[in-house]
Short mmCIF file of C-alpha atoms in Angstrom, two decimals:
data_model
loop_
_atom_site.label_atom_id
_atom_site.label_comp_id
_atom_site.label_asym_id
_atom_site.label_seq_id
_atom_site.Cartn_x
_atom_site.Cartn_y
_atom_site.Cartn_z
CA MET A 3 2.46 -18.64 -71.83
CA ALA A 4 3.30 -22.36 -71.75
CA TYR A 5 5.44 -21.93 -74.90
CA ILE A 6 7.26 -18.97 -73.29
CA SER A 7 7.80 -20.78 -69.85
CA GLU A 8 8.86 -23.96 -71.83
CA PHE A 9 11.13 -22.25 -73.86
CA ARG A 10 12.45 -20.59 -71.04
CA ASP A 11 13.05 -23.75 -68.86
CA LYS A 12 14.01 -26.26 -71.47
CA VAL A 13 15.46 -24.58 -74.78
CA VAL A 14 17.54 -21.71 -72.98
CA PRO A 15 19.44 -23.85 -71.15
CA VAL A 16 20.41 -26.42 -73.69
CA TRP A 17 21.69 -23.15 -75.64
CA LYS A 18 23.61 -21.75 -72.60
CA SER A 19 25.37 -25.24 -72.01
CA ASN A 20 26.32 -25.72 -75.37
CA GLY A 21 26.94 -22.42 -76.58
CA LEU A 22 30.27 -22.93 -78.66
CA PHE A 23 28.17 -25.78 -80.54
CA PHE A 24 25.16 -23.50 -81.23
CA LEU A 25 27.98 -20.76 -82.32
CA CYS A 26 29.75 -23.32 -84.72
CA LEU A 27 25.80 -23.69 -86.18
CA PHE A 28 25.51 -19.87 -86.68
CA SER A 29 29.03 -19.72 -88.06
CA LEU A 30 28.10 -22.15 -90.94
CA TYR A 31 24.64 -20.67 -91.67
CA VAL A 32 25.92 -16.98 -92.47
CA GLY A 33 28.97 -18.30 -94.01
CA GLN A 34 30.91 -15.47 -95.49
CA GLY A 35 27.88 -13.30 -94.27
CA ILE A 36 30.28 -12.50 -91.30
CA SER A 37 34.05 -12.18 -93.01
CA TYR A 38 36.51 -10.12 -93.67
CA GLY A 39 38.02 -11.08 -97.17
CA PRO A 40 38.67 -14.68 -97.20
CA LEU A 41 38.41 -14.83 -93.74
CA CYS A 42 35.20 -15.49 -92.16
CA LEU A 43 33.63 -16.30 -88.70
CA PHE A 44 33.64 -20.17 -88.99
CA HIS A 45 37.12 -19.98 -89.70
CA PHE A 46 37.91 -19.11 -85.96
CA VAL A 47 34.80 -20.81 -84.34
CA ILE A 48 35.49 -24.42 -85.64
CA PRO A 49 39.10 -24.60 -84.90
CA ILE A 50 37.87 -23.65 -81.19
CA TYR A 51 35.09 -25.88 -81.03
CA VAL A 52 37.19 -28.84 -82.15
CA LEU A 53 40.12 -28.23 -79.57
CA ARG A 54 37.63 -27.89 -77.01
CA GLU A 55 35.88 -31.37 -78.11
CA LEU A 56 39.61 -33.04 -78.30
CA LEU A 57 40.33 -31.69 -74.80
CA LYS A 58 36.96 -33.44 -73.50
CA GLY A 59 37.94 -36.47 -75.42
CA VAL A 60 36.35 -37.65 -78.47
CA ALA A 61 35.07 -40.80 -79.17
CA TRP A 62 36.33 -41.22 -82.61
CA ARG A 63 34.99 -44.70 -83.28
CA ASP A 64 31.59 -43.17 -83.48
CA LEU A 65 32.49 -41.62 -86.62
CA ILE A 66 32.91 -45.09 -88.46
CA THR A 67 29.22 -46.79 -88.44
CA LYS A 68 27.27 -48.50 -91.40
CA GLU A 69 25.22 -45.42 -91.88
CA SER A 70 28.15 -42.97 -92.04
CA ALA A 71 30.19 -45.39 -94.36
CA PRO A 72 28.88 -43.47 -97.81
CA ILE A 73 29.82 -40.29 -96.61
CA HIS A 74 33.45 -41.39 -95.85
CA LEU A 75 33.59 -43.36 -99.01
CA PHE A 76 32.55 -40.20 -101.20
CA TYR A 77 35.12 -38.08 -99.48
CA ILE A 78 37.79 -40.63 -99.77
CA LEU A 79 37.19 -40.95 -103.72
CA ILE A 80 37.09 -37.15 -104.01
CA PHE A 81 40.79 -36.84 -102.10
CA GLY A 82 42.06 -40.05 -103.62
CA ILE A 83 41.02 -39.21 -107.45
CA SER A 84 42.27 -35.50 -106.95
CA LEU A 85 45.75 -36.92 -106.51
CA PHE A 86 46.12 -38.21 -109.87
CA HIS A 87 45.41 -34.86 -111.12
CA PRO A 88 46.70 -31.20 -110.96
CA LEU A 89 45.76 -30.34 -107.37
CA GLN A 90 43.39 -27.66 -107.35
CA LEU A 91 44.00 -26.46 -103.49
CA LYS A 92 41.17 -24.37 -103.40
CA TYR A 93 38.44 -26.89 -104.08
CA LEU A 94 40.34 -29.40 -101.84
CA TYR A 95 40.14 -27.06 -99.42
CA PHE A 96 36.30 -26.34 -99.80
CA TYR A 97 35.76 -30.26 -99.95
CA GLY A 98 38.01 -30.62 -96.48
CA ILE A 99 35.57 -28.18 -95.16
CA SER A 100 32.49 -29.79 -96.17
CA TYR A 101 33.81 -33.21 -94.65
CA GLY A 102 34.66 -31.42 -91.29
CA ILE A 103 31.19 -30.36 -91.18
CA PHE A 104 30.27 -33.74 -91.25
CA CYS A 105 32.07 -35.24 -88.78
CA ILE A 106 31.34 -32.46 -86.55
CA LEU A 107 27.92 -32.92 -86.96
CA TRP A 108 27.98 -36.72 -86.90
CA LEU A 109 29.74 -36.89 -83.50
CA LYS A 110 27.20 -34.72 -81.88
CA ARG A 111 24.10 -36.49 -83.54
CA SER A 112 23.00 -38.03 -80.05
CA PHE A 113 22.62 -34.67 -78.70
CA ILE A 114 20.99 -33.32 -81.98
CA VAL A 115 18.33 -35.88 -81.87
CA ASP A 116 18.01 -35.59 -77.98
CA ASN A 117 17.78 -31.75 -78.31
CA TYR A 118 16.05 -31.51 -81.92
CA LYS A 119 13.62 -28.76 -80.92
CA SER A 120 16.25 -26.66 -79.59
CA VAL A 121 18.39 -27.12 -82.48
CA VAL A 122 15.03 -26.48 -84.75
CA LEU A 123 14.53 -23.17 -82.62
CA PHE A 124 17.98 -21.82 -83.07
CA MET A 125 18.04 -22.53 -86.95
CA GLY A 126 14.60 -20.71 -86.89
CA ILE A 127 16.01 -17.73 -85.19
CA LEU A 128 18.73 -17.89 -87.60
CA VAL A 129 16.35 -17.88 -90.55
CA SER A 130 14.07 -15.14 -89.17
CA ILE A 131 17.30 -12.91 -89.11
CA ASP A 132 17.80 -13.58 -92.92
CA LEU A 133 13.75 -12.89 -93.36
CA ILE A 134 14.07 -9.72 -91.69
CA ILE A 135 17.37 -8.62 -93.59
CA ALA A 136 16.11 -9.91 -97.03
CA ALA A 137 12.54 -7.86 -96.60
CA LEU A 138 14.75 -4.78 -95.70
CA GLU A 139 16.50 -5.03 -98.72
CA LEU A 140 13.87 -5.66 -100.79
CA LEU A 141 11.40 -2.87 -99.44
CA THR A 142 14.12 -0.24 -98.46
CA PRO A 143 17.53 1.04 -99.63
CA PHE A 144 19.04 -0.97 -97.03
CA ARG A 145 21.77 -3.61 -98.48
CA TYR A 146 23.62 -6.13 -96.04
CA PRO A 147 27.07 -4.65 -96.56
CA ILE A 148 28.68 -8.07 -97.40
CA SER A 149 26.80 -8.48 -100.14
CA LYS A 150 27.62 -8.57 -103.92
CA ILE A 151 25.43 -5.88 -104.70
CA SER A 152 26.36 -3.54 -101.89
CA GLU A 153 28.58 -0.46 -102.35
CA TYR A 154 30.16 -1.09 -99.16
CA ASN A 155 31.34 -4.44 -99.42
CA HIS A 156 34.88 -2.97 -100.43
CA LEU A 157 35.10 -2.08 -96.42
CA PHE A 158 34.82 -5.85 -95.47
CA GLY A 159 37.85 -6.65 -97.89
CA ARG A 160 35.90 -7.31 -100.78
CA ASN A 161 37.14 -6.20 -104.15
CA PHE A 162 33.95 -6.29 -105.95
CA ASN A 163 31.56 -3.34 -107.21
CA MET A 164 29.35 -4.62 -110.02
CA PHE A 165 28.12 -0.94 -110.76
CA ALA A 166 31.83 0.58 -111.26
CA SER A 167 32.20 0.16 -114.81
CA GLN A 168 29.11 2.03 -115.44
CA SER A 169 28.86 -0.21 -118.86
CA TYR A 170 26.97 -3.08 -116.96
CA CYS A 171 24.49 -5.13 -119.15
CA PHE A 172 21.42 -5.27 -116.71
CA ASP A 173 18.44 -3.14 -115.22
CA ILE A 174 19.94 -1.52 -112.22
CA ASN A 175 16.65 -1.59 -110.58
CA TYR A 176 16.08 -5.16 -111.14
CA VAL A 177 19.52 -5.72 -109.45
CA GLN A 178 19.34 -3.48 -106.70
CA SER A 179 15.82 -5.07 -105.71
CA SER A 180 17.21 -8.14 -105.61
CA PRO A 181 18.04 -9.51 -101.65
CA THR A 182 20.99 -11.21 -100.81
CA GLY A 183 20.33 -11.62 -97.08
CA LEU A 184 23.39 -13.12 -95.06
CA HIS A 185 24.70 -15.04 -98.20
CA TRP A 186 26.31 -12.56 -100.72
CA ASN A 187 24.58 -13.74 -103.80
CA GLN A 188 20.62 -13.74 -104.48
CA ASN A 189 20.50 -17.33 -105.71
CA ASN A 190 22.31 -18.19 -102.55
CA LEU A 191 19.45 -16.82 -100.52
CA ALA A 192 16.89 -18.38 -102.74
CA LEU A 193 18.09 -21.90 -102.08
CA VAL A 194 18.48 -21.14 -98.16
CA PHE A 195 14.96 -20.07 -98.20
CA LEU A 196 13.83 -23.11 -100.44
CA MET A 197 15.46 -25.38 -98.50
CA VAL A 198 14.10 -23.82 -95.28
CA PHE A 199 10.25 -24.18 -96.91
CA PRO A 200 9.51 -27.62 -96.04
CA PHE A 201 10.21 -27.38 -92.77
CA THR A 202 7.35 -24.83 -91.95
CA LEU A 203 5.52 -27.90 -91.48
CA LEU A 204 7.12 -28.19 -88.28
CA VAL A 205 5.21 -24.49 -87.19
CA LYS A 206 2.27 -25.34 -85.21
CA ASN A 207 0.53 -21.99 -85.41
CA THR A 208 -1.14 -22.25 -88.70
CA LEU A 209 -1.45 -18.63 -89.50
CA VAL A 210 2.39 -17.91 -88.83
CA LYS A 211 3.16 -21.11 -90.66
CA ASN A 212 1.27 -19.52 -93.82
CA VAL A 213 2.20 -16.03 -93.66
CA LEU A 214 6.19 -17.47 -93.54
CA ARG A 215 5.41 -19.25 -96.65
CA MET A 216 3.93 -16.10 -98.43
CA ILE A 217 6.65 -13.61 -97.42
CA MET A 218 9.43 -16.72 -98.68
CA ILE A 219 7.52 -17.01 -102.01
CA VAL A 220 7.64 -13.17 -102.49
CA LEU A 221 11.29 -13.15 -101.47
CA ILE A 222 12.27 -16.25 -103.87
CA VAL A 223 10.73 -14.40 -106.48
CA ALA A 224 12.38 -10.87 -105.60
CA THR A 225 15.85 -12.78 -106.12
CA GLY A 226 14.88 -13.48 -109.71
CA SER A 227 15.67 -17.08 -109.20
CA ARG A 228 12.88 -18.68 -112.00
CA LEU A 229 13.88 -22.19 -111.03
CA GLY A 230 13.83 -21.39 -107.24
CA PHE A 231 10.12 -20.10 -107.59
CA TYR A 232 8.86 -22.94 -109.77
CA ALA A 233 10.38 -25.69 -107.32
CA VAL A 234 8.85 -23.56 -104.07
CA ALA A 235 5.42 -23.79 -105.94
CA LEU A 236 5.99 -27.58 -106.17
CA ILE A 237 7.00 -27.78 -102.46
CA LEU A 238 4.10 -25.99 -101.58
CA LEU A 239 1.93 -28.27 -103.98
CA PHE A 240 3.09 -31.20 -101.67
CA LEU A 241 2.35 -29.45 -98.73
CA MET A 242 -1.28 -28.25 -99.50
CA VAL A 243 -2.26 -32.11 -99.98
CA PHE A 244 -0.82 -33.17 -97.03
CA GLU A 245 -2.20 -30.21 -95.14
CA LEU A 246 -5.72 -30.63 -96.89
CA LYS A 247 -7.28 -32.93 -94.59
CA LYS A 248 -6.52 -30.26 -91.75
CA ARG A 249 -8.72 -27.78 -93.30
CA GLU A 250 -6.02 -24.99 -92.74
CA TRP A 251 -7.77 -22.21 -94.52
CA SER A 252 -4.95 -19.95 -94.04
CA LEU A 253 -2.88 -21.96 -96.25
CA LEU A 254 -4.90 -20.07 -98.86
CA LEU A 255 -2.36 -17.20 -98.37
CA PRO A 256 0.63 -18.86 -100.13
CA VAL A 257 -1.73 -20.26 -102.61
CA LEU A 258 -3.11 -17.18 -103.69
CA THR A 259 0.47 -15.67 -103.50
CA ILE A 260 1.50 -18.33 -106.08
CA ALA A 261 -1.43 -17.99 -108.36
CA PHE A 262 -1.24 -14.09 -108.45
CA ILE A 263 2.40 -14.23 -109.46
CA LEU A 264 1.71 -17.28 -112.09
CA THR A 265 -0.67 -15.11 -113.49
CA ASP A 266 1.00 -11.48 -112.93
CA GLY A 267 -1.82 -9.98 -110.98
CA PHE A 268 -4.64 -12.36 -112.04
CA TYR A 269 -4.31 -11.30 -115.66
CA TYR A 270 -6.42 -8.55 -115.44
CA PHE A 271 -4.45 -6.50 -112.81
CA PRO A 272 -0.64 -6.81 -114.17
CA THR A 273 2.17 -5.94 -111.84
CA GLY A 274 4.53 -4.48 -114.00
CA MET A 275 7.27 -6.38 -112.37
CA LYS A 276 10.01 -7.82 -114.01
CA LYS A 277 10.59 -10.89 -112.27
CA VAL A 278 6.97 -11.50 -111.79
CA LYS A 279 6.85 -11.24 -115.72
CA GLU A 280 9.66 -13.79 -116.00
CA VAL A 281 7.75 -16.50 -114.00
CA ALA A 282 4.21 -15.98 -114.82
CA LEU A 283 2.54 -18.24 -117.56
CA ILE A 284 0.39 -15.61 -118.25
CA SER A 285 0.80 -11.95 -118.27
CA GLN A 286 0.05 -8.30 -119.88
CA SER A 287 3.21 -6.49 -118.43
CA VAL A 288 5.44 -5.39 -121.30
CA PHE A 289 9.01 -4.31 -121.01
CA THR A 290 11.18 -2.89 -123.73
CA ASP A 291 14.71 -2.48 -122.22
CA ARG A 292 17.31 -1.56 -124.62
CA PHE A 293 21.35 -2.26 -123.40
CA PRO A 294 24.56 -0.94 -125.04
CA GLU A 295 25.30 -2.98 -128.31
CA HIS A 296 28.23 -4.83 -126.57
CA CYS A 297 25.82 -6.43 -124.30
CA TYR A 298 24.16 -8.50 -126.95
CA LEU A 299 27.62 -9.90 -128.22
CA LYS A 300 27.86 -12.02 -124.99
CA LYS A 301 25.92 -15.10 -124.23
CA ASN A 302 22.67 -14.49 -122.09
CA SER A 303 22.03 -16.88 -118.97
CA GLN A 304 20.44 -19.56 -120.57
CA GLU A 305 22.56 -19.40 -123.73
CA SER A 306 25.64 -19.84 -121.11
CA ARG A 307 24.32 -22.75 -119.19
CA ASN A 308 23.61 -24.67 -122.54
CA ALA A 309 27.44 -24.01 -123.45
CA LEU A 310 28.21 -25.32 -119.99
CA LEU A 311 26.44 -28.61 -120.18
CA VAL A 312 27.94 -29.19 -123.74
CA THR A 313 31.34 -28.48 -122.38
CA GLY A 314 30.98 -30.32 -119.38
CA LYS A 315 29.17 -33.46 -121.22
CA GLN A 316 32.89 -33.51 -123.48
CA LEU A 317 34.84 -33.04 -120.83
CA PHE A 318 32.89 -36.26 -118.89
CA LEU A 319 33.31 -38.48 -122.03
CA ASN A 320 36.88 -37.55 -122.25
CA LYS A 321 37.63 -39.13 -118.79
CA PRO A 322 34.24 -40.78 -117.57
CA ILE A 323 35.73 -43.22 -115.21
CA ALA A 324 37.63 -41.04 -112.65
CA GLY A 325 37.28 -37.51 -113.98
CA HIS A 326 39.73 -34.71 -113.89
CA GLY A 327 39.77 -34.31 -110.24
CA ALA A 328 38.44 -31.93 -107.84
CA GLY A 329 38.24 -28.68 -109.64
CA GLY A 330 38.96 -29.81 -112.73
CA PHE A 331 35.87 -28.60 -114.39
CA THR A 332 36.57 -25.49 -113.62
CA HIS A 333 40.59 -25.57 -114.41
CA GLU A 334 39.23 -26.93 -117.89
CA LEU A 335 37.05 -24.15 -118.42
CA GLU A 336 39.67 -21.70 -117.87
CA GLN A 337 42.01 -23.12 -119.88
CA MET A 338 39.65 -22.94 -122.51
CA ASN A 339 38.94 -19.52 -122.02
CA ARG A 340 42.96 -18.51 -122.10
CA GLU A 341 43.10 -20.07 -125.66
CA LEU A 342 40.06 -18.20 -127.10
CA ASP A 343 40.88 -15.52 -129.95
CA ASN A 344 37.55 -13.69 -129.49
CA GLN A 345 37.16 -13.20 -125.79
CA SER A 346 33.55 -12.43 -126.04
CA ASP A 347 33.05 -16.30 -126.48
CA SER A 348 34.51 -16.99 -122.93
CA MET A 349 32.35 -19.00 -120.72
CA VAL A 350 32.09 -18.26 -117.23
CA THR A 351 34.20 -20.83 -115.14
CA ASN A 352 31.58 -21.99 -112.32
CA SER A 353 29.93 -25.42 -113.60
CA HIS A 354 26.07 -24.04 -112.64
CA ASN A 355 25.06 -27.80 -112.54
CA PHE A 356 26.70 -29.49 -109.16
CA ILE A 357 25.75 -32.86 -110.59
CA LEU A 358 27.46 -32.36 -114.15
CA GLU A 359 30.62 -30.91 -111.62
CA LEU A 360 30.89 -33.87 -109.58
CA LEU A 361 30.80 -36.42 -112.82
CA VAL A 362 33.48 -34.43 -114.63
CA ASP A 363 35.65 -33.98 -111.58
CA PHE A 364 35.13 -37.98 -110.58
CA GLY A 365 33.60 -39.67 -113.18
CA VAL A 366 30.87 -42.62 -112.63
CA LEU A 367 32.98 -43.48 -109.49
CA ILE A 368 31.49 -40.79 -107.45
CA VAL A 369 28.13 -42.30 -108.50
CA PHE A 370 28.57 -45.36 -106.10
CA PRO A 371 28.77 -43.68 -102.65
CA ILE A 372 26.31 -41.38 -103.82
CA THR A 373 23.88 -44.36 -104.67
CA LEU A 374 24.89 -46.23 -101.38
CA LEU A 375 23.83 -42.99 -99.48
CA PHE A 376 20.24 -42.98 -100.89
CA TYR A 377 20.09 -46.44 -100.27
CA ARG A 378 20.91 -46.19 -96.55
CA ILE A 379 18.42 -43.19 -96.01
CA THR A 380 15.80 -45.17 -97.62
CA GLN A 381 16.15 -47.90 -95.24
CA LYS A 382 15.94 -45.76 -92.52
CA LEU A 383 12.92 -43.97 -93.86
CA ARG A 384 11.22 -47.00 -93.86
CA ARG A 385 10.51 -46.88 -90.17
CA LYS A 386 9.93 -43.31 -90.14
CA LYS A 387 6.59 -41.37 -89.75
CA THR A 388 4.78 -40.31 -93.02
CA SER A 389 6.07 -36.68 -92.26
CA ASP A 390 9.69 -37.68 -91.91
CA LEU A 391 9.21 -38.95 -95.72
CA LEU A 392 7.48 -36.00 -96.82
CA LEU A 393 10.19 -33.61 -95.40
CA VAL A 394 13.35 -36.03 -97.12
CA PHE A 395 11.36 -35.60 -100.36
CA LEU A 396 10.81 -32.20 -100.29
CA LEU A 397 14.30 -31.21 -98.98
CA GLY A 398 15.43 -33.39 -101.63
CA THR A 399 13.52 -31.50 -104.43
CA ALA A 400 15.14 -28.21 -102.95
CA MET A 401 18.62 -29.16 -102.99
CA LEU A 402 18.11 -30.92 -106.42
CA ALA A 403 16.93 -27.21 -107.84
CA GLY A 404 19.67 -25.70 -105.95
CA THR A 405 22.54 -28.25 -107.97
CA ILE A 406 21.66 -25.91 -110.63
CA MET A 407 20.46 -22.55 -109.30
CA VAL A 408 23.82 -21.52 -107.61
CA SER A 409 27.25 -21.54 -109.22
CA SER A 410 28.46 -24.58 -107.43
CA LEU A 411 27.21 -26.10 -103.88
CA VAL A 412 31.12 -26.72 -103.31
CA TYR A 413 31.62 -23.98 -101.38
CA PHE A 414 27.86 -23.14 -100.02
CA LEU A 415 28.10 -23.96 -96.46
CA PRO A 416 24.10 -23.55 -95.59
CA PHE A 417 23.87 -26.73 -98.06
CA TYR A 418 26.00 -28.98 -96.25
CA LEU A 419 24.81 -27.74 -92.94
CA PHE A 420 21.12 -28.63 -93.86
CA LEU A 421 22.44 -31.66 -95.59
CA PHE A 422 24.27 -33.32 -92.66
CA LEU A 423 21.91 -31.84 -90.08
CA SER A 424 18.87 -34.31 -91.68
CA PHE A 425 21.19 -36.76 -92.03
CA SER A 426 22.56 -37.24 -88.77
CA VAL A 427 18.96 -37.04 -87.59
CA LEU A 428 17.40 -39.73 -89.74
CA SER A 429 20.30 -42.10 -89.36
CA THR A 430 19.05 -43.08 -85.89
CA ASP A 431 16.30 -45.24 -84.84
CA ASN A 432 14.48 -42.80 -82.73
CA GLY A 433 15.43 -39.31 -84.73
CA SER A 434 12.44 -37.82 -86.76
CA LEU A 435 12.50 -34.25 -88.78
CA SER A 436 9.21 -33.81 -87.68
CA LEU A 437 8.84 -33.03 -84.12
CA GLU A 438 6.23 -35.46 -83.50
#
């Protein structure tokens, strides 16, 4: 009852009086989850929010601080380097959006720190909606309509039907059981849950906390993201060590879930699920799929990623100092594909490795602001609580896995939302991610 009273008296008034800011957070979290074609909700919300802030008067000087300098330098290098290469306007637009997210949150950081619990509860509601949608997609025929896998996405201006040709090279049941939530692609959803997972540490009710963890683990496996599963298992291991002294016996729920998956039903009770077998260390489940012959002429996922790694290394060595400019990696891959005699040898044109993409596009120069950013964060963490150190480390682990999990982080807005929200809180002396 006390929680309900506090929520009504302290949290709801903050949401009401700052409705447009929280609508901004919502639009950035859902990204293309609420959209028609290329037009998304945030395209309308952010300009309105910025205009309102301009009319209220913005303290622009607050943008330029010692803590924010690495971020500004990062984007100055991105736009500066790109001017000396053929401009890829689409990529410059994506980087511009992410820089705008930083500026919006940075100018609001005092509010975010002072009302951190309200922000966390709001983000918790968004994640809960995502969990419900993803669970329905896994357990029922329901599919979020603006989804890569939805047969109705054309109603929302999406010209994408992966089942149209009837000559697909995948297990249709495998794909249709993969949740995407609000994020179009199943790997994107897995990364969102992976970034959220460390923050389950903030949930006070131990049973609710560990049931949430168990559900997220199952849904990450359901997306088919193998790296996502191993990353969440590693994050859970650190959380388990941190919480072991509290004797939270409900922690056995996610631990046993991980153990069940790694052993495919404790080995003696095989699940017969392909996604479980893909991540299990031992398994008795057997699958003998056979696809049309043309499917075996294409590179599989691992071969494609290896080819991207080799090509990316060559492109980086060609221009190691200042790279090829924003979108240069993708542009070079597209050019190589056009020159191929045999199109079966063509490569995907997304990097699937954000670190490599940054190095190819901007060379070693981009390493300097990133290193400076880590240094600034480390300086601030010296004065933070142990729980803050843990959260930063685990969120960093999730984001590092995300650099490989998704096709590119350049245009994945939830990544920047989590990154810059966390950085805005940590950059202040009294800010804490742990609600303590």
